[in-house]
């Protein structure tokens, strides 16, 4: 039942009970009520009861929210005297970023398109709804699905993968689109890694002098374990073809339960980055929701955006990735200032919270305060942009705007708060990494810090700061 209908029924019920009780009392007492008694019984009493119900609900919600926010894994707001962590970890260095999104083929293109409001989903002639009308989605043009299938099918025949048969072909058209986009982004990042190694002093002819490179690949969430493993192996193969020696590629550690969220993965990289030997990391995600089965699944769950479901999801596709160097890495001489990725503040809402009305919207702001504290004492004053993975859904966008308005009142919420999901459609971890790649571009162009927020996932929330080091930042102390 819709929340407004429940509230209306509750109000009508309270008034009806008060009026019925008052009329029955006056009838039994066989006397006429005074004007004051009429006003009190017919208006003041029901309004007072409704006010008490409303206040009781608020008090109960706060009492229940207190223990939940203090539970492990949930980010509780820091006390004022402990807002600045005493020993913040050294941030990672973002060497390069790459993406392929409906709004742009590079981070600079996407940033320019979003700042000019030129990036937006469009009606797609290839995907139709149940009535035969085009769906609103974010599609990347120029993907050769047939060519990608031929290359991947030939590789699968030569390199059989455990749990995955080569016949019939185990990937859908949208899966091929995701891998094709991921391959392009990976090639660019591997090339950037080679250039970074050369600028740091590694000889071009000596492969053994190259640093180790670890690939952290976030495959589509809808894929099976066998498909994800095959996709990882395929992209590792492409990295070798791009010129990175196979003996210098490190496999990513297998997570205990499923794929990690992007912000949690970045925190793990910062925490596990060893000083020796030097190591580069590529964090890459690719996905495509532009398939008939994916759209049908969203539609059957009532989660597809259409005229009757304004808070539904707009399918999208793309790939995005970051090339990261650990603390103490050599910075190329031609880079004016390193772009740092500070430790993220992350939290998780209780299960089912996204389906309940009145979900606490303060967690994102609390995480934002923690992220700003990690970045430095004056980080909030230096923020010139908020880059988020938020899509067009009203609850998500309202949460983003409330957070940005509370933390950064100096920003123009209409011009300096950008939601990648609203402009490019929703495609999971890709949307989050695209927001980070766009933030890295803005930080490099403007020489300023950018606050990155994540609330696209129904339950996970995150915040981190990207930008050059500040004098008051913990990264320089």
XYZ file of C-alpha atoms in Angstrom:
477
model
C 0.000 0.000 0.000
C 1.322 3.470 -0.839
C 2.530 5.543 2.153
C 0.215 8.492 1.460
C -2.806 6.169 1.280
C -1.872 4.589 4.620
C -1.596 8.025 6.218
C -4.968 9.079 4.828
C -6.660 5.920 6.103
C -5.080 6.387 9.538
C -6.285 9.996 9.761
C -9.821 9.076 8.683
C -9.901 6.208 11.193
C -8.797 8.440 14.096
C -11.390 11.100 13.276
C -14.112 8.468 12.844
C -13.339 6.840 16.211
C -13.279 10.179 18.039
C -16.508 11.351 16.488
C -18.285 8.029 17.065
C -17.214 7.924 20.706
C -18.256 11.526 21.357
C -21.679 11.090 19.730
C -22.305 7.876 21.672
C -21.335 9.579 24.939
C -23.622 12.559 24.344
C -26.495 10.303 23.336
C -26.159 8.227 26.517
C -25.905 11.347 28.699
C -29.064 12.860 27.064
C -27.647 16.373 26.963
C -26.546 18.819 24.279
C -22.773 19.465 24.070
C -21.439 23.005 24.349
C -19.559 24.643 21.432
C -16.283 24.085 23.310
C -17.014 20.389 23.760
C -17.895 20.069 20.071
C -14.618 21.690 19.001
C -12.610 19.627 21.454
C -14.142 16.264 20.563
C -14.500 16.799 16.822
C -11.197 18.582 16.091
C -8.765 18.990 18.973
C -8.904 15.375 20.242
C -8.282 13.648 16.841
C -5.497 16.094 15.992
C -3.865 15.509 19.374
C -4.017 11.743 18.883
C -2.481 12.013 15.412
C 0.298 14.231 16.793
C 1.030 11.720 19.547
C 1.193 8.890 17.018
C 3.578 10.865 14.833
C 5.858 11.799 17.740
C 5.830 8.236 19.044
C 6.862 6.910 15.643
C 9.763 9.376 15.456
C 10.989 8.509 18.956
C 10.753 4.770 18.243
C 12.653 5.168 14.949
C 15.490 6.998 16.713
C 15.691 4.373 19.446
C 15.884 1.598 16.855
C 18.364 3.492 14.668
C 20.841 4.006 17.530
C 21.869 0.355 18.005
C 21.787 -0.285 14.241
C 24.258 2.469 13.465
C 26.533 1.309 16.263
C 26.615 -2.274 14.940
C 29.765 -3.603 13.225
C 29.938 -2.762 9.528
C 27.729 0.335 9.869
C 29.332 3.738 9.826
C 28.342 5.742 12.900
C 28.942 9.489 12.937
C 32.226 10.475 14.539
C 32.157 12.596 17.723
C 33.174 16.191 17.197
C 36.385 15.803 19.180
C 37.368 12.686 17.159
C 36.359 13.938 13.708
C 39.965 13.816 12.470
C 41.515 10.333 12.660
C 44.851 10.447 14.470
C 46.666 8.235 11.959
C 45.059 8.246 8.532
C 46.519 5.753 6.031
C 48.660 7.018 3.174
C 46.473 7.525 0.085
C 46.891 5.796 -3.242
C 48.130 7.603 -6.331
C 45.760 7.549 -9.323
C 48.130 7.291 -12.259
C 45.436 7.236 -14.950
C 41.733 6.644 -15.534
C 39.840 5.403 -18.554
C 36.219 4.739 -19.443
C 33.714 4.060 -22.173
C 30.276 5.358 -21.229
C 27.203 6.510 -23.150
C 28.077 10.099 -22.232
C 31.688 10.011 -23.404
C 34.619 7.887 -24.578
C 37.100 9.480 -22.138
C 36.826 10.932 -18.620
C 37.273 14.443 -20.022
C 34.478 13.931 -22.568
C 32.119 12.588 -19.922
C 32.955 15.422 -17.525
C 32.376 18.056 -20.225
C 29.120 16.433 -21.349
C 27.779 16.258 -17.811
C 28.765 19.807 -16.966
C 26.964 21.025 -20.096
C 23.975 18.719 -19.440
C 24.503 16.987 -22.801
C 24.816 13.472 -21.348
C 21.432 11.846 -20.863
C 19.730 8.500 -21.612
C 17.848 8.226 -24.904
C 15.045 6.137 -26.379
C 16.539 2.961 -27.800
C 15.181 1.471 -31.008
C 16.597 -1.996 -30.283
C 15.012 -2.513 -26.857
C 11.207 -2.378 -26.659
C 8.809 -2.641 -23.754
C 5.821 -4.991 -23.540
C 3.722 -2.596 -25.623
C 6.336 -2.291 -28.371
C 7.587 1.175 -27.438
C 11.321 2.051 -27.283
C 12.886 1.956 -23.832
C 14.929 4.722 -22.280
C 18.502 3.490 -21.799
C 22.174 4.412 -22.099
C 23.867 2.682 -25.050
C 27.492 2.955 -26.215
C 27.707 3.116 -30.008
C 30.197 1.315 -32.221
C 30.508 -2.067 -30.466
C 31.262 -4.992 -32.814
C 29.401 -7.872 -31.142
C 30.095 -10.359 -33.957
C 33.808 -9.638 -34.014
C 33.996 -9.957 -30.238
C 32.169 -13.293 -30.344
C 34.526 -14.712 -32.979
C 37.627 -13.730 -30.999
C 36.271 -15.032 -27.700
C 34.909 -18.273 -29.196
C 38.269 -19.079 -30.780
C 40.076 -18.367 -27.514
C 37.634 -20.536 -25.527
C 38.237 -23.464 -27.874
C 41.995 -23.163 -27.352
C 41.745 -22.427 -23.616
C 38.846 -24.415 -22.114
C 37.551 -22.917 -18.886
C 36.429 -24.966 -15.897
C 32.657 -25.200 -15.635
C 32.089 -23.415 -18.944
C 31.391 -25.208 -22.208
C 32.501 -23.583 -25.447
C 29.466 -24.956 -27.298
C 26.869 -23.550 -27.246
C 28.487 -20.149 -26.855
C 28.140 -19.318 -23.131
C 27.745 -15.527 -23.383
C 24.729 -13.435 -24.368
C 24.998 -10.409 -26.708
C 25.007 -7.988 -23.766
C 27.843 -10.011 -22.192
C 29.872 -9.591 -25.363
C 29.231 -5.856 -25.275
C 30.496 -5.703 -21.701
C 33.689 -7.612 -22.542
C 34.309 -5.535 -25.652
C 34.037 -2.319 -23.643
C 36.221 -3.743 -20.890
C 38.884 -4.786 -23.408
C 39.177 -1.233 -24.770
C 39.511 0.301 -21.309
C 42.013 -2.356 -20.231
C 44.185 -1.733 -23.299
C 44.338 1.968 -22.489
C 45.205 1.364 -18.846
C 47.918 -1.189 -19.670
C 49.438 1.298 -22.099
C 49.333 3.942 -19.357
C 51.042 1.488 -17.007
C 53.834 0.930 -19.530
C 54.289 4.685 -19.989
C 54.302 5.179 -16.218
C 56.961 2.500 -15.772
C 59.141 4.064 -18.491
C 58.817 7.542 -16.984
C 59.800 6.091 -13.598
C 63.071 4.790 -15.037
C 62.355 1.238 -16.248
C 64.242 0.491 -19.498
C 61.976 -0.173 -22.453
C 63.858 -3.333 -23.458
C 64.051 -4.996 -20.027
C 60.756 -6.616 -19.055
C 62.157 -7.766 -15.708
C 62.512 -4.128 -14.615
C 58.788 -3.510 -14.932
C 56.808 -3.440 -11.675
C 54.264 -6.108 -10.879
C 50.759 -5.388 -12.144
C 47.677 -6.718 -10.397
C 44.301 -6.787 -12.176
C 41.164 -6.406 -10.102
C 38.323 -7.104 -12.507
C 34.688 -6.553 -11.501
C 32.577 -8.619 -13.858
C 28.780 -8.195 -14.249
C 26.934 -9.212 -11.090
C 24.484 -11.350 -13.084
C 27.258 -13.655 -14.347
C 27.893 -17.085 -12.916
C 31.159 -17.901 -11.165
C 32.376 -19.791 -14.258
C 31.580 -16.836 -16.509
C 33.424 -14.424 -14.214
C 36.477 -16.670 -14.120
C 36.460 -16.967 -17.910
C 36.089 -13.199 -18.265
C 39.021 -12.645 -15.901
C 41.185 -15.084 -17.859
C 40.248 -13.450 -21.163
C 41.148 -9.960 -19.982
C 44.416 -11.205 -18.480
C 45.172 -12.689 -21.915
C 44.444 -9.325 -23.540
C 46.746 -7.554 -21.069
C 49.599 -9.823 -22.157
C 48.789 -9.171 -25.804
C 48.942 -5.459 -25.049
C 52.603 -5.854 -24.049
C 52.688 -6.520 -20.316
C 54.786 -9.622 -19.537
C 52.777 -12.549 -18.182
C 55.300 -13.138 -15.386
C 54.657 -9.573 -14.196
C 50.871 -10.055 -13.879
C 49.487 -10.898 -10.469
C 46.065 -12.487 -10.070
C 43.645 -10.693 -7.804
C 42.934 -12.340 -4.473
C 39.674 -14.260 -4.487
C 37.128 -12.612 -2.144
C 35.517 -14.792 0.499
C 31.959 -13.908 -0.535
C 31.272 -12.599 -4.026
C 32.764 -9.522 -5.634
C 33.637 -6.628 -3.309
C 32.049 -3.203 -3.675
C 34.355 -0.718 -5.468
C 34.992 1.483 -2.407
C 35.699 -1.540 -0.197
C 38.112 -2.885 -2.821
C 39.983 0.429 -2.956
C 40.313 0.430 0.827
C 41.705 -3.095 0.687
C 44.286 -2.017 -1.889
C 45.378 0.905 0.286
C 45.615 -1.291 3.352
C 47.468 -4.126 1.630
C 49.857 -2.070 -0.507
C 53.370 -3.282 0.349
C 56.305 -0.866 0.178
C 58.414 -3.443 -1.682
C 58.384 -4.581 -4.388
C 56.686 -1.743 -6.301
C 53.287 -2.767 -7.658
C 50.669 -1.166 -9.871
C 46.989 -2.078 -9.740
C 44.239 -1.827 -12.313
C 40.685 -1.763 -10.973
C 38.281 -2.275 -13.864
C 34.547 -2.937 -14.159
C 32.506 -3.704 -17.262
C 28.810 -4.432 -17.633
C 25.855 -4.101 -19.980
C 22.216 -4.178 -18.960
C 21.047 -3.838 -22.577
C 19.727 -7.342 -23.083
C 16.190 -8.591 -23.508
C 16.490 -10.974 -20.563
C 17.925 -8.271 -18.287
C 15.163 -5.839 -19.228
C 12.505 -8.513 -18.792
C 13.828 -9.328 -15.324
C 13.700 -5.663 -14.298
C 10.202 -5.294 -15.732
C 8.863 -8.400 -13.970
C 10.216 -7.068 -10.644
C 8.644 -3.658 -11.186
C 12.083 -2.025 -11.280
C 12.197 -0.816 -14.912
C 11.776 2.881 -15.589
C 8.640 3.730 -17.572
C 5.703 6.111 -17.497
C 4.056 4.169 -14.676
C 7.275 3.576 -12.690
C 9.123 6.878 -12.373
C 11.448 5.438 -9.716
C 12.511 2.492 -11.886
C 16.017 1.858 -13.204
C 17.260 3.029 -16.602
C 19.459 0.262 -18.113
C 22.949 1.299 -19.148
C 26.285 -0.141 -20.173
C 29.931 0.779 -20.124
C 33.371 0.117 -18.705
C 35.594 2.166 -16.424
C 38.900 1.638 -14.697
C 41.664 3.211 -12.620
C 45.420 2.645 -12.703
C 46.688 2.944 -9.127
C 50.140 3.106 -7.586
C 50.761 2.299 -3.939
C 52.089 4.660 -1.282
C 55.576 5.900 -2.008
C 55.350 5.226 -5.750
C 57.501 7.280 -8.089
C 55.556 10.137 -9.676
C 56.343 10.912 -13.353
C 58.298 14.107 -13.812
C 55.799 15.533 -16.314
C 52.898 15.262 -13.855
C 52.426 18.671 -12.153
C 50.834 17.245 -9.000
C 49.845 13.716 -8.067
C 46.137 12.973 -7.870
C 45.543 11.083 -4.649
C 42.736 8.724 -3.720
C 42.111 8.913 0.014
C 40.679 6.125 2.115
C 36.916 5.685 1.729
C 34.361 5.738 4.506
C 31.839 2.952 3.903
C 28.648 1.736 5.537
C 25.763 -0.606 4.922
C 22.070 -0.153 5.617
C 20.055 -2.976 7.182
C 18.609 -5.607 4.877
C 15.348 -4.455 3.286
C 15.972 -0.809 4.175
C 15.586 0.323 0.547
C 12.016 -1.007 0.463
C 10.870 0.722 3.642
C 9.560 4.238 3.873
C 11.407 6.728 6.027
C 14.882 5.188 5.580
C 17.539 7.161 7.425
C 19.189 9.484 4.898
C 21.912 10.695 7.273
C 24.361 7.821 6.748
C 25.718 9.230 3.485
C 26.348 12.619 5.110
C 28.048 10.946 8.091
C 30.314 9.003 5.734
C 31.036 12.187 3.795
C 32.206 13.903 6.988
C 34.512 10.991 7.746
C 35.940 11.062 4.206
C 36.586 14.807 4.436
C 38.301 14.311 7.795
C 40.607 11.672 6.299
C 41.515 13.984 3.399
C 42.566 16.883 5.647
C 41.466 19.559 8.062
C 40.534 22.025 5.305
C 39.333 19.502 2.731
C 35.715 20.691 2.767
C 36.737 24.249 1.851
C 38.717 22.991 -1.147
C 36.004 20.779 -2.656
C 34.836 22.167 -5.997
C 32.785 19.226 -7.276
C 30.759 16.265 -6.054
C 30.915 13.232 -8.355
C 28.458 10.439 -7.542
C 27.136 7.224 -9.053
C 23.570 8.332 -8.247
C 20.896 7.653 -10.851
C 17.672 9.536 -11.610
C 15.497 7.873 -8.945
C 14.023 10.512 -6.667
C 14.984 8.908 -3.305
C 18.616 8.456 -4.397
C 18.863 11.968 -5.863
C 17.257 13.525 -2.774
C 19.736 11.682 -0.552
C 22.632 12.974 -2.668
C 21.428 16.584 -2.656
C 20.748 16.578 1.079
C 24.239 15.224 1.736
C 25.965 17.727 -0.567
C 23.939 20.634 0.814
C 24.735 19.707 4.407
C 28.479 19.143 3.887
C 29.318 21.676 1.169
C 26.948 24.647 1.330
C 29.290 26.668 -0.910
C 28.530 24.459 -3.938
C 25.836 25.069 -6.533
C 23.794 21.873 -6.269
C 22.542 22.225 -9.839
C 25.970 22.722 -11.427
C 28.592 21.203 -9.124
C 26.866 17.970 -8.062
C 26.945 15.374 -10.865
C 25.308 11.947 -10.875
C 26.744 9.580 -13.476
C 23.849 7.132 -13.183
C 21.314 9.827 -14.034
C 23.231 10.717 -17.198
C 24.373 7.299 -18.424
C 21.943 4.779 -16.990
C 22.632 2.171 -14.334
C 25.222 -0.580 -14.725
C 26.399 -1.431 -11.226
C 30.070 -1.109 -10.329
C 30.832 0.491 -13.712
C 28.788 3.543 -12.715
C 30.745 3.893 -9.469
C 34.157 3.610 -11.157
C 33.050 6.031 -13.878
C 32.231 8.576 -11.167
C 35.725 8.068 -9.716
C 37.359 8.390 -13.149
C 35.445 11.603 -13.811
C 36.469 12.925 -10.378
C 40.112 12.177 -11.133
C 39.819 14.162 -14.373
C 38.224 17.140 -12.613
C 40.868 17.079 -9.865
C 43.694 17.023 -12.416
C 42.152 19.789 -14.541
C 41.237 22.134 -11.696
C 43.986 21.306 -9.203
C 41.264 20.903 -6.581
C 39.753 18.141 -4.518
C 36.561 16.298 -5.426
C 34.182 14.487 -3.092
C 32.972 11.153 -4.466
C 29.749 9.657 -3.107
C 28.146 6.287 -3.752
C 24.480 5.480 -3.056
C 23.504 3.566 -6.207
C 23.512 0.205 -4.450
C 20.308 -0.425 -2.454
C 22.213 -0.983 0.798
C 25.856 0.102 0.427
C 26.963 3.692 0.955
C 30.415 5.211 0.554
C 32.375 8.450 0.355
C 35.968 9.352 -0.469
C 38.029 12.339 -1.590
C 40.140 12.530 -4.749
C 42.582 15.332 -5.445
C 46.074 16.755 -5.083
C 47.664 16.740 -1.630
C 46.792 19.659 0.623
C 49.158 21.261 3.127
C 46.857 20.245 5.961
C 46.171 16.786 4.616
C 47.220 13.802 6.660
C 48.846 12.428 3.569
C 51.602 15.001 3.825
C 52.314 14.700 7.541
